[in-house]
Coordinates of C-alpha atoms in Angstrom, one line a residue:
Chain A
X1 CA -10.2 -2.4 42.5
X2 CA -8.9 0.9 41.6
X3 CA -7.0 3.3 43.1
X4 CA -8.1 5.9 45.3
X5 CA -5.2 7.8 47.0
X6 CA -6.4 9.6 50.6
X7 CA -4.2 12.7 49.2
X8 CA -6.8 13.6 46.9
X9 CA -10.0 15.4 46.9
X10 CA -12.9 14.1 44.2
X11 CA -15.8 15.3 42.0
X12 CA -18.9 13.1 41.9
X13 CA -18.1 13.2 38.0
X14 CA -14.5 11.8 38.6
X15 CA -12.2 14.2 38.3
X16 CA -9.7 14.8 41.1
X17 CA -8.0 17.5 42.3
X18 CA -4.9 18.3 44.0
X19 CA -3.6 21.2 45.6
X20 CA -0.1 22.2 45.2
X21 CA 2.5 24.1 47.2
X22 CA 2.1 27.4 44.9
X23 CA -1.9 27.5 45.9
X24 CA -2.9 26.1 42.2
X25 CA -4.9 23.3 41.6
X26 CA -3.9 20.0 39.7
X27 CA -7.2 18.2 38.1
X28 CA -7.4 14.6 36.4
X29 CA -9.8 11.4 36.0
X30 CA -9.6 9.1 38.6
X31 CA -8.7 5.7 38.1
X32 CA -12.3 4.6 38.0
X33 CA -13.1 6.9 35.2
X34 CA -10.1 5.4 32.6
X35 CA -10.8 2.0 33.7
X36 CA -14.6 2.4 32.7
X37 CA -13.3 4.7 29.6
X38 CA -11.0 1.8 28.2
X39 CA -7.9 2.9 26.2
X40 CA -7.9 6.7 25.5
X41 CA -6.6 7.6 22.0
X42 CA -7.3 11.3 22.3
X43 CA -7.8 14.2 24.9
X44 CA -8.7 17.7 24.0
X45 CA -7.5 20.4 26.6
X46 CA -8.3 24.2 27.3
X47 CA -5.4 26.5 26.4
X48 CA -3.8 28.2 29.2
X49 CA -5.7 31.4 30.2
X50 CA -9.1 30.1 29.5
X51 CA -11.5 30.4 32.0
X52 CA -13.1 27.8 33.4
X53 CA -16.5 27.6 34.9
X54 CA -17.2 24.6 38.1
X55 CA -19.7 22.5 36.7
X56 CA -19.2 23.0 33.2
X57 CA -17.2 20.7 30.5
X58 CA -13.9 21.7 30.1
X59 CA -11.9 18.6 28.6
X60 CA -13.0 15.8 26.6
X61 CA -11.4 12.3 26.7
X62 CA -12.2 10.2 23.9
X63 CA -11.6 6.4 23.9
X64 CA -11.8 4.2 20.9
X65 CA -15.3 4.1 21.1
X66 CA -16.7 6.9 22.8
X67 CA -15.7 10.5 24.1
X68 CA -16.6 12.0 27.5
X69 CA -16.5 15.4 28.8
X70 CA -14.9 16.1 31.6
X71 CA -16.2 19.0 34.1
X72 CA -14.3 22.2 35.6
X73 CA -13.8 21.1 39.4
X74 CA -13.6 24.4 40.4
X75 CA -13.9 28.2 38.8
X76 CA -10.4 29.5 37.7
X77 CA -8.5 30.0 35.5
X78 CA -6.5 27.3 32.9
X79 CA -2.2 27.8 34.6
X80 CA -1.3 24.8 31.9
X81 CA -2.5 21.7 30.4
X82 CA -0.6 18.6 30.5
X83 CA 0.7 18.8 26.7
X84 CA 2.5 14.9 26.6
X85 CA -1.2 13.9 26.0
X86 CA -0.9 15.4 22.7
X87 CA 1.1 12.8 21.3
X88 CA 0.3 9.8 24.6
X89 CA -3.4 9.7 25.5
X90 CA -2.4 6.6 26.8
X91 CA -1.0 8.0 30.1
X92 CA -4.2 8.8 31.2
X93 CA -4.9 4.8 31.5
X94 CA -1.4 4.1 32.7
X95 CA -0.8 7.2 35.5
X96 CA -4.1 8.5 36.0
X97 CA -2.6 10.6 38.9
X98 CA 0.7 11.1 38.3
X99 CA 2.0 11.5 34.3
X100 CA -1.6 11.7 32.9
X101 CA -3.0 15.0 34.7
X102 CA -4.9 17.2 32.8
X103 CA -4.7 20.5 33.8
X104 CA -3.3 23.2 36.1
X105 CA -5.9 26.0 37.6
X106 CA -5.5 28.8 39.5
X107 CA -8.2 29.2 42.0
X108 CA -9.6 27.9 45.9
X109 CA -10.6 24.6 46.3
X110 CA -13.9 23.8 46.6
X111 CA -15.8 22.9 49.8
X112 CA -18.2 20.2 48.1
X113 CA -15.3 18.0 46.6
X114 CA -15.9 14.1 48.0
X115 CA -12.6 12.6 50.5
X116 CA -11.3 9.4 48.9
X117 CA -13.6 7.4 51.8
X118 CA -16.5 9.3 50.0
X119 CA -15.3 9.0 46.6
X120 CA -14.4 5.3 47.1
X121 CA -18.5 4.5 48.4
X122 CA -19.8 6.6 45.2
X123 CA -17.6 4.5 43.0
X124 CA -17.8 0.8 45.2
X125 CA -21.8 1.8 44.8
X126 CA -22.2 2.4 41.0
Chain B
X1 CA -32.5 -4.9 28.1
X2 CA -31.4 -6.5 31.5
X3 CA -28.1 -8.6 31.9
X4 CA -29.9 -12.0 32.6
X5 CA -32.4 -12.0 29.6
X6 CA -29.5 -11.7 27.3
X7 CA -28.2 -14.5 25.4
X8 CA -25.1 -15.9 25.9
X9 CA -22.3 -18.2 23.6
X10 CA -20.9 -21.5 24.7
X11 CA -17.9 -19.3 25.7
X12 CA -19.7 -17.0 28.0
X13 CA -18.1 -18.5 31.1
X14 CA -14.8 -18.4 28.9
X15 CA -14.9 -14.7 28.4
X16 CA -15.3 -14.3 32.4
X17 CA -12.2 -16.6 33.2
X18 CA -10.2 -14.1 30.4
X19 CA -11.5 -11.1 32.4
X20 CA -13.4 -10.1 29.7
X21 CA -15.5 -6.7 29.9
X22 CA -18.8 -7.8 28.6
X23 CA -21.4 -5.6 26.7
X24 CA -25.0 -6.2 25.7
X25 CA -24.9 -6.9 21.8
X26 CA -27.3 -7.5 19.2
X27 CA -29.2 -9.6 22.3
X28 CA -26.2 -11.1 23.4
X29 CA -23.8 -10.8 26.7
X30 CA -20.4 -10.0 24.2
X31 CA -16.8 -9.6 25.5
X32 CA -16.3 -6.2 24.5
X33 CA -12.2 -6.3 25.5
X34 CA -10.1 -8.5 27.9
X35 CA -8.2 -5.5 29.6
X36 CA -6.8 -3.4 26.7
X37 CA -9.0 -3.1 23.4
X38 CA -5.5 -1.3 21.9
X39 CA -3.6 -4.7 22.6
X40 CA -5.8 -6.9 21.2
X41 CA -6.0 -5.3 18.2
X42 CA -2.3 -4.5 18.0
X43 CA -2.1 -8.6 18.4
X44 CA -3.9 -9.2 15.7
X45 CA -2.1 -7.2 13.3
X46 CA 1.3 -8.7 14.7
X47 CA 0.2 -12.2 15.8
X48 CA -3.1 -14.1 16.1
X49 CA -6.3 -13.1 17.9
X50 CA -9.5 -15.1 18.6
X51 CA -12.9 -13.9 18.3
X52 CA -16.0 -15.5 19.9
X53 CA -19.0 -15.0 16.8
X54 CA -21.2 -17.6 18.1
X55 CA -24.1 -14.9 18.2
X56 CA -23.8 -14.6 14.2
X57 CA -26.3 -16.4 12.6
X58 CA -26.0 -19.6 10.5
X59 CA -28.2 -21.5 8.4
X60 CA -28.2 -24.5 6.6
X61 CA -30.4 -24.3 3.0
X62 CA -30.8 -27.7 1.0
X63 CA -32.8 -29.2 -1.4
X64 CA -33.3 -30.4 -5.0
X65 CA -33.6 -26.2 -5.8
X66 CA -31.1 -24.6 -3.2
X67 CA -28.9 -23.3 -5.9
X68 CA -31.9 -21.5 -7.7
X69 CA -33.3 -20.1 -5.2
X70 CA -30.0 -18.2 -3.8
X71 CA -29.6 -17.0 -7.4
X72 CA -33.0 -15.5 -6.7
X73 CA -32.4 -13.9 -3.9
X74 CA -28.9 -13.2 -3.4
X75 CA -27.4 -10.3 -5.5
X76 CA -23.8 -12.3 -5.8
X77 CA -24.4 -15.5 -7.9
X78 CA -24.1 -18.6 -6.1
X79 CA -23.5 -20.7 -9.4
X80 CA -19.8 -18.6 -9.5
X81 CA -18.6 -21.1 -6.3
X82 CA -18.1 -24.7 -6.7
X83 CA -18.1 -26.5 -3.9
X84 CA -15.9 -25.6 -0.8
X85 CA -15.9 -21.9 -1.2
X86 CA -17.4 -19.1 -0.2
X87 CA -19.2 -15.8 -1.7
X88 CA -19.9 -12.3 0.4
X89 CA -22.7 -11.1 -1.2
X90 CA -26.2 -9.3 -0.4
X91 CA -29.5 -10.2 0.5
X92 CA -31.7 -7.3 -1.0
X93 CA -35.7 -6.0 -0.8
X94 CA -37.5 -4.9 -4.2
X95 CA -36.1 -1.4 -4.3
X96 CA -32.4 -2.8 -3.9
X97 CA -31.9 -1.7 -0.2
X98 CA -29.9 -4.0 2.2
X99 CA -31.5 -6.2 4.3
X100 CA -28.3 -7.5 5.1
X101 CA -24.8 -9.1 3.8
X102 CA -23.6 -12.4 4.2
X103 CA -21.5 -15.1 3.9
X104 CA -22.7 -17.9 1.5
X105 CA -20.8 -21.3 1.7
X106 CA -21.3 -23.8 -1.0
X107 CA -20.8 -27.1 0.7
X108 CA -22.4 -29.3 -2.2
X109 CA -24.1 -29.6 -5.6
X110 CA -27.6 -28.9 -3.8
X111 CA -26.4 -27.5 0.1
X112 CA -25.4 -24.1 1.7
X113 CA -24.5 -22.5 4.5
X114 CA -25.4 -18.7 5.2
X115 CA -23.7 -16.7 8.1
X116 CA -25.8 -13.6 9.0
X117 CA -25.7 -10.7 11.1
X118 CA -26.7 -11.7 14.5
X119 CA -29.0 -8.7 15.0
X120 CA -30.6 -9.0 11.2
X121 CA -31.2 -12.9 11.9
X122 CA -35.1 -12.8 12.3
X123 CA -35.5 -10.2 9.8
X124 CA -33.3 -12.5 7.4
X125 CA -35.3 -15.9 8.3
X126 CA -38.4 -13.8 7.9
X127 CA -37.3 -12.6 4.5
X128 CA -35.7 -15.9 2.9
X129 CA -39.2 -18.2 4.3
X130 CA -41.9 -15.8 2.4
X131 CA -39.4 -16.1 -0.6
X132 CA -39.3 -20.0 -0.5
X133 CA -42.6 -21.3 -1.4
X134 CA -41.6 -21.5 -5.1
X135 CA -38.9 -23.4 -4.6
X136 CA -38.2 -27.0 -3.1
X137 CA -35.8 -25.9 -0.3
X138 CA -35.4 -26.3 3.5
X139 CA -33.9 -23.6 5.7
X140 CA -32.6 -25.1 9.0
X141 CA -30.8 -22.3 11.6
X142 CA -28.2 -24.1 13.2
X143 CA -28.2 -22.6 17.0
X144 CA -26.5 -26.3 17.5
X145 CA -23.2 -24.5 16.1
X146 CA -20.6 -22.1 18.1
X147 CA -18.1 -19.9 15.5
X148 CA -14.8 -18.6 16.4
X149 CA -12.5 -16.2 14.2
X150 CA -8.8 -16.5 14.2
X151 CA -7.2 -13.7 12.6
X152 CA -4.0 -12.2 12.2
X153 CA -0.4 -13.5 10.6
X154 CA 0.4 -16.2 12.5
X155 CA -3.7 -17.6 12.9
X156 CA -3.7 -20.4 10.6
X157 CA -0.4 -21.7 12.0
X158 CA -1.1 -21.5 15.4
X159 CA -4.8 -23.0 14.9
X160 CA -4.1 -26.1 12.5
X161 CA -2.3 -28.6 14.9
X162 CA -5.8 -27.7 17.6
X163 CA -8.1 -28.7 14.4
X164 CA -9.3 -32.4 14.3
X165 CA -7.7 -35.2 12.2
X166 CA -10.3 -34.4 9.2
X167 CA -10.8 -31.2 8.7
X168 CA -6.7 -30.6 9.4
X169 CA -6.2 -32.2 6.3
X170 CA -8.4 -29.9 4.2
X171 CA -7.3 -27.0 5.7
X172 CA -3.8 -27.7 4.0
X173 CA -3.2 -25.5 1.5
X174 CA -6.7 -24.0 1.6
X175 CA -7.0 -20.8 -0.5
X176 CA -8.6 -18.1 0.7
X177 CA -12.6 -17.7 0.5
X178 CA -12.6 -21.3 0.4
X179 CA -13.5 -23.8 3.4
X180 CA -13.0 -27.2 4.5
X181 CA -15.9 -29.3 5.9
X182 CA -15.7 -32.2 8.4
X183 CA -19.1 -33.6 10.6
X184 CA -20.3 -30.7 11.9
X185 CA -16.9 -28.4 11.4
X186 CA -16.7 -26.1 8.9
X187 CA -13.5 -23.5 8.7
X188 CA -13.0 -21.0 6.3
X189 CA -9.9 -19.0 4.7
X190 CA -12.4 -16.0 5.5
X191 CA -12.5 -13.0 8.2
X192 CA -13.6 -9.4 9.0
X193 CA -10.0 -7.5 9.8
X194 CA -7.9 -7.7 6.8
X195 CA -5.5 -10.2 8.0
X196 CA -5.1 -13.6 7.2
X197 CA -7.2 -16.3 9.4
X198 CA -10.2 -18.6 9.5
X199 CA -13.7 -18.6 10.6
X200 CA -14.5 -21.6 12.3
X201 CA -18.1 -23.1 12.6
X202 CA -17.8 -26.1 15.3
X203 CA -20.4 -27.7 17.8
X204 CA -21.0 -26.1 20.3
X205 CA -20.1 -28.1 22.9
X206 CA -16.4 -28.6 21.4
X207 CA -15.9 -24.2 21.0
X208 CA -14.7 -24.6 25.1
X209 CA -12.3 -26.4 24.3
X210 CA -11.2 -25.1 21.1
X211 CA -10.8 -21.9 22.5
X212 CA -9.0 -22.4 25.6
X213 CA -6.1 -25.4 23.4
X214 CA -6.2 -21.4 21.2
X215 CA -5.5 -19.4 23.6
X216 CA -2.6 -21.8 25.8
X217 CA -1.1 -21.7 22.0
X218 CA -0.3 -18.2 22.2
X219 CA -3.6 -16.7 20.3
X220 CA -4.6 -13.7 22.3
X221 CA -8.6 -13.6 23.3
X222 CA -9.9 -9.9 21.2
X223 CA -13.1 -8.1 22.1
X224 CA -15.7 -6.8 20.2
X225 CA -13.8 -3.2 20.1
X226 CA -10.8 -4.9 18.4
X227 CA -13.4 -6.4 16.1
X228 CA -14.7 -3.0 14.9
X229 CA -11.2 -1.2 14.9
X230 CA -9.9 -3.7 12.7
X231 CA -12.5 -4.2 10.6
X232 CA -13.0 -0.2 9.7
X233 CA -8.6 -0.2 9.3
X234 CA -9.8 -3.2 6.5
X235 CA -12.5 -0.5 5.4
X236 CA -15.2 -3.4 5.5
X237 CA -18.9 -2.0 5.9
X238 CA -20.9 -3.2 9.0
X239 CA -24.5 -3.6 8.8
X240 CA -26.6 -1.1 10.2
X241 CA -24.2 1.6 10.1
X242 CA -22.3 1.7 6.6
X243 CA -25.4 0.1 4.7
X244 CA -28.8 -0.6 5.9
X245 CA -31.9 -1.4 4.1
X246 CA -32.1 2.1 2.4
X247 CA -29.1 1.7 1.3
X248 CA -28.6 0.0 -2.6
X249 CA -25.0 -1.6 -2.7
X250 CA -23.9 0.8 -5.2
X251 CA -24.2 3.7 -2.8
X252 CA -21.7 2.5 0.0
X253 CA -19.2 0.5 -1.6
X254 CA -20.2 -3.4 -2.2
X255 CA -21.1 -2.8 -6.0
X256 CA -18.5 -5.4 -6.4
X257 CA -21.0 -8.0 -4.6
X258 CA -23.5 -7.8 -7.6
X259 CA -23.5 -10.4 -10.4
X260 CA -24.6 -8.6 -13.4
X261 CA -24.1 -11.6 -15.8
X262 CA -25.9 -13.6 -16.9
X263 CA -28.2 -10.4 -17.8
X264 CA -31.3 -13.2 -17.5
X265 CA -30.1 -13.7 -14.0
X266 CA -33.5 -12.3 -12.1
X267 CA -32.4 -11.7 -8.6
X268 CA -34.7 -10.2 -6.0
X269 CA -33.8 -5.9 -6.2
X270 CA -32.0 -6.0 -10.2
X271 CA -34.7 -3.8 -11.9
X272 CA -34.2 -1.2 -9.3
X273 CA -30.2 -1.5 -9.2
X274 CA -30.3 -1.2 -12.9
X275 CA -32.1 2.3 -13.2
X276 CA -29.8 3.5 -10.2
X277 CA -26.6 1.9 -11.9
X278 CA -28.0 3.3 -15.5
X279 CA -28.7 7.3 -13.6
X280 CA -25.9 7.1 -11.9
X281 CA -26.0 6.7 -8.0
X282 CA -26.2 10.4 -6.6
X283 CA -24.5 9.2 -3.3
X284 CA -21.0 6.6 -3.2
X285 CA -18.6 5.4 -0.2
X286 CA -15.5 6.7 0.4
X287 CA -12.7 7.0 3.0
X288 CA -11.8 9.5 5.3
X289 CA -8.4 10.2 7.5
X290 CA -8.2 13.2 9.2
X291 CA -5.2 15.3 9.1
X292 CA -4.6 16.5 12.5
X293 CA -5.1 14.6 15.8
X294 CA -8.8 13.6 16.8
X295 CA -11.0 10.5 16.3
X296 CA -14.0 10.2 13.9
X297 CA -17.4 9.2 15.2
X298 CA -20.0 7.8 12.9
X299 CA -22.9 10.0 11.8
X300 CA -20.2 13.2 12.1
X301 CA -21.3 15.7 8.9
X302 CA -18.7 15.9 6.2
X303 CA -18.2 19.0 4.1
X304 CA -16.3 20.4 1.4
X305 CA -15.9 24.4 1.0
X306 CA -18.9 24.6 3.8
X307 CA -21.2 22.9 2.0
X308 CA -22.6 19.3 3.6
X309 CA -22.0 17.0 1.2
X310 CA -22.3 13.5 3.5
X311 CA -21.8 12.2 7.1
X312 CA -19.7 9.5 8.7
X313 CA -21.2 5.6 8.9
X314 CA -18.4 4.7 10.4
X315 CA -16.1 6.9 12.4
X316 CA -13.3 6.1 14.7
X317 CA -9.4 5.8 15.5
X318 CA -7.3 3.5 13.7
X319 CA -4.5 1.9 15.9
X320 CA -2.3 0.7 13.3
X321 CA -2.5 4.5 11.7
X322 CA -2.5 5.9 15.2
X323 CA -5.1 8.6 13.4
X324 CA -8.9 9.2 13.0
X325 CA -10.5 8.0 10.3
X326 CA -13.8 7.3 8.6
X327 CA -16.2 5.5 6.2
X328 CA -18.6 8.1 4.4
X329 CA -21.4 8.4 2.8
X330 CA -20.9 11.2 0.4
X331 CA -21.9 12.9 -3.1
X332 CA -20.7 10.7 -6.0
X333 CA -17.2 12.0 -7.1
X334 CA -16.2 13.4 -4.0
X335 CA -12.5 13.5 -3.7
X336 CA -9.8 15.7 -1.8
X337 CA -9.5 17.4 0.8
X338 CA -12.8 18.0 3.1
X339 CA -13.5 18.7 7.1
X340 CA -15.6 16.7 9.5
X341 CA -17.8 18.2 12.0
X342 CA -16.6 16.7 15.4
X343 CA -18.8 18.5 18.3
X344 CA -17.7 22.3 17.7
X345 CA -15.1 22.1 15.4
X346 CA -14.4 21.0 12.1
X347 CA -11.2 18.8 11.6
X348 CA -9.4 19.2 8.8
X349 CA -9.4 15.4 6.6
X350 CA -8.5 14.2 2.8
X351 CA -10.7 11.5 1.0
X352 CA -9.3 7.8 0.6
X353 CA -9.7 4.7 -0.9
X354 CA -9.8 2.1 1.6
X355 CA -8.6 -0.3 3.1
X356 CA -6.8 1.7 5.3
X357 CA -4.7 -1.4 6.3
X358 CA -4.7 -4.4 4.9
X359 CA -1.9 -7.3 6.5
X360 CA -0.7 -5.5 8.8
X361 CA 0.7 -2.4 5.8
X362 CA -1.1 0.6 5.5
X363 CA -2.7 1.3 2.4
X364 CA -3.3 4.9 2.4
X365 CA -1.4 7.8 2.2
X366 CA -1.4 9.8 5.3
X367 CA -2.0 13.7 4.9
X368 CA 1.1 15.5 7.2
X369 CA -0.6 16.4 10.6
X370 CA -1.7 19.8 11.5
X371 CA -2.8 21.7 14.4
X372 CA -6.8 22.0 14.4

């Protein structure tokens, strides 16, 4: 089963987000999304200052056989972007919440994100 | 195509005991990783890997004429083998296109044994049956018969104590692209990753066993993923990407599968290889590594000074390089540096000749990594 920690709030595209003590925003792909991605050997990030649109692709992880975009939770702007991916995809699979986050964003956090129960049932349901 | 109407190997329930991923194939329910596609190929460079290829086709062909026939219409001439070894080689259409490459074992003066792409094996059949009537030969597929690749350094080691009593005692000393034949066992020095190994063609009913005596030995169950990373790092051309039947030998890389001599030699596709070989082929293979971070995906444009000038067969990341790279189909004398169109952006990348890796070394010199 993968993990789904009740401290986070969820896309229905499988990103999640966490809020932080300074306001920002901390976004990643669940632990559903690497396990169905297999081993990522490359991730393509937003520079810092970019704006980012909800809804719209604003990453792309690619595994050995396929890439996938993944979508701006929320509109803001890019704070930082996790540069150890550069050189370790791989801790994307191994700490999808932890050393493998993505990106950093300034803005609110959105009132349509999924609760882990939700995002658990989407992903139990697929 | 729904999960129950595909076909499945003798080692189907095997795969779902190793945890395997499974992934519709060619028609078949295939193990496409057993946790970590990156391990399993990493194990095969540094160890032994075993591959379930039970949905490859075989085929038995025998008779008084089996041995004229394949020099009709195979484009590699089967009276180069003696008995016991093996040829790759093509099976070509009139205008010298692909209809798909094989393995040819010669296992007597007057008997064969073909092993063909699982997804080209009714098109094959098709083909070699409307070609047979002139001959005295009988085609037999053998669905009776599992196969099982063990690849990597330590794969003939590990495997040889698990073999039986006869066919262990060919396998001694067996030199590579030749095999060993037993009953209904047949192993050969051959593979598709660029390490050493076997390919071994058993009864069905024994594969089970076979593979689970493997893997308690220490030879780590590998997906198809592993399959394809490997096999691009050995630059070998997969069927229906790298070469398809549009495709003449010349143009992507296996001109070294044609027999030209004996010139009287008239296989099936030779007057139309001929005029292209005598012209000049306007299109060739070659290898691609990119030179910053990125992977490859296959049909990706390739360009030199903004021009298109090809597009990727074969594109992906190679594990033991830990970079992108490709197989191309390009403009005949294509060489340097070029970029590859990947989505929005075009990645900086230098022309190679592969194999990329071959035994675990790598065989290509990287270009120093920049930022794209």
């Amino acid at each position: 089963m993968s993990q789904v920690p009740d401290t986070l709030r969820y896309t229905q595209t499988h990103e999640w987000l966490r809020q932080e003590a300074d306001g920002s925003i901390t976004v990643g792909i669940t632990d559903h999304a690497q396990a169905q991605l297999g081993d990522l050997v490359y991730v393509e990030l937003p520079a810092v200052g970019k704006a980012l649109t909800a809804g719209d692709a604003c990453a792309v992880v690619e595994s050995v056989k396929a890439a996938a975009d993944v979508y701006a939770p929320l509109t803001g702007t890019v704070l930082a972007f996790n540069d150890a991916l550069a050189s370790a995809p791989e801790l994307v699979n191994q700490d999808p919440y932890g050393e493998g986050w993505l990106l950093r964003v300034s803005g609110d956090l959105p009132p349509d994100t999924l609760d882990a129960a939700a995002y658990r049932a989407l992903t139990e349901s697929a | 195509m729904p999960a129950d109407l595909l076909l499945k190997t003798p080692l189907h329930a095997a795969h779902l005991a190793a945890g395997a991923r499974m992934a519709p194939f060619a028609g078949w329910d295939m193990p496409l990783h057993y946790g970590s596609q990156l391990d399993e190929h990493h194990a095969v460079r540094a160890g032994a890997g075993v591959f379930d290829v039970s949905h490859m086709a075989q085929a038995d062909l025998s008779g008084p004429q089996a041995d004229h026939y394949l020099r009709r219409v195979l484009c590699g001439d089967v009276a180069r083998i003696g008995t016991g070894k093996a040829l790759y080689t093509c099976l070509l259409n009139e205008q010298a296109g692909i209809i798909d490459d094989l393995l040819v074992y010669r296992l007597g003066a007057d008997r064969f044994r073909l092993v063909l792409n699982a997804a080209r094996r009714e098109a094959d059949l098709a083909w070699l049956r409307a070609r047979q009537a002139d001959f005295d030969v009988v085609l037999t597929p053998r669905d009776d018969l599992a196969m099982l690749a063990v690849q990597g350094p330590q794969a003939r080691t590990l495997t040889d104590p698990l073999l039986p009593a006869g066919v262990r005692a060919g396998v001694a000393g067996l030199a590579r692209f030749a095999a060993a034949e037993e009953g209904d066992w047949l192993v050969g020095r051959t593979g598709y990753t660029g390490e050493d190994g076997y390919e071994i063609m058993l009864p069905a009913a024994a594969a089970p066993a076979l593979w689970q005596a493997l893997l308690q030995g220490g030879v780590r169950p590998a997906g198809l993923g592993a399959r394809d990373t490997l096999r691009l790092e050995a630059g070998l051309s997969l069927y229906g990407h790298d070469m398809d039947d549009t495709v003449t030998p010349l143009e992507c890389g296996l001109g070294w599968t044609v027999h030209w001599e004996p010139a009287q030699r008239d296989f099936i596709g030779r007057a139309a290889l001929a005029a292209q070989r005598a012209a000049g082929p306007a299109r060739q293979r070659a290898g691609v590594v990119l030179a910053c971070r990125g992977v490859l995906r296959d049909g990706a444009p390739v360009l030199q000074d903004g021009r298109q000038i090809g597009h990727l067969t074969s594109g992906g990341f190679g594990p033991t390089i830990g970079r992108g790279i490709g197989l191309a189909r390009v403009e005949a004398g294509a060489d340097g540096a070029c970029t590859i169109r990947i989505r929005d952006r075009e990645l900086p990348a230098r022309f190679v000749n592969p194999p990329f890796v071959r035994e675990g070394a790598l065989r290509v010199d990287l270009p120093p990594l920049a930022n794209a």
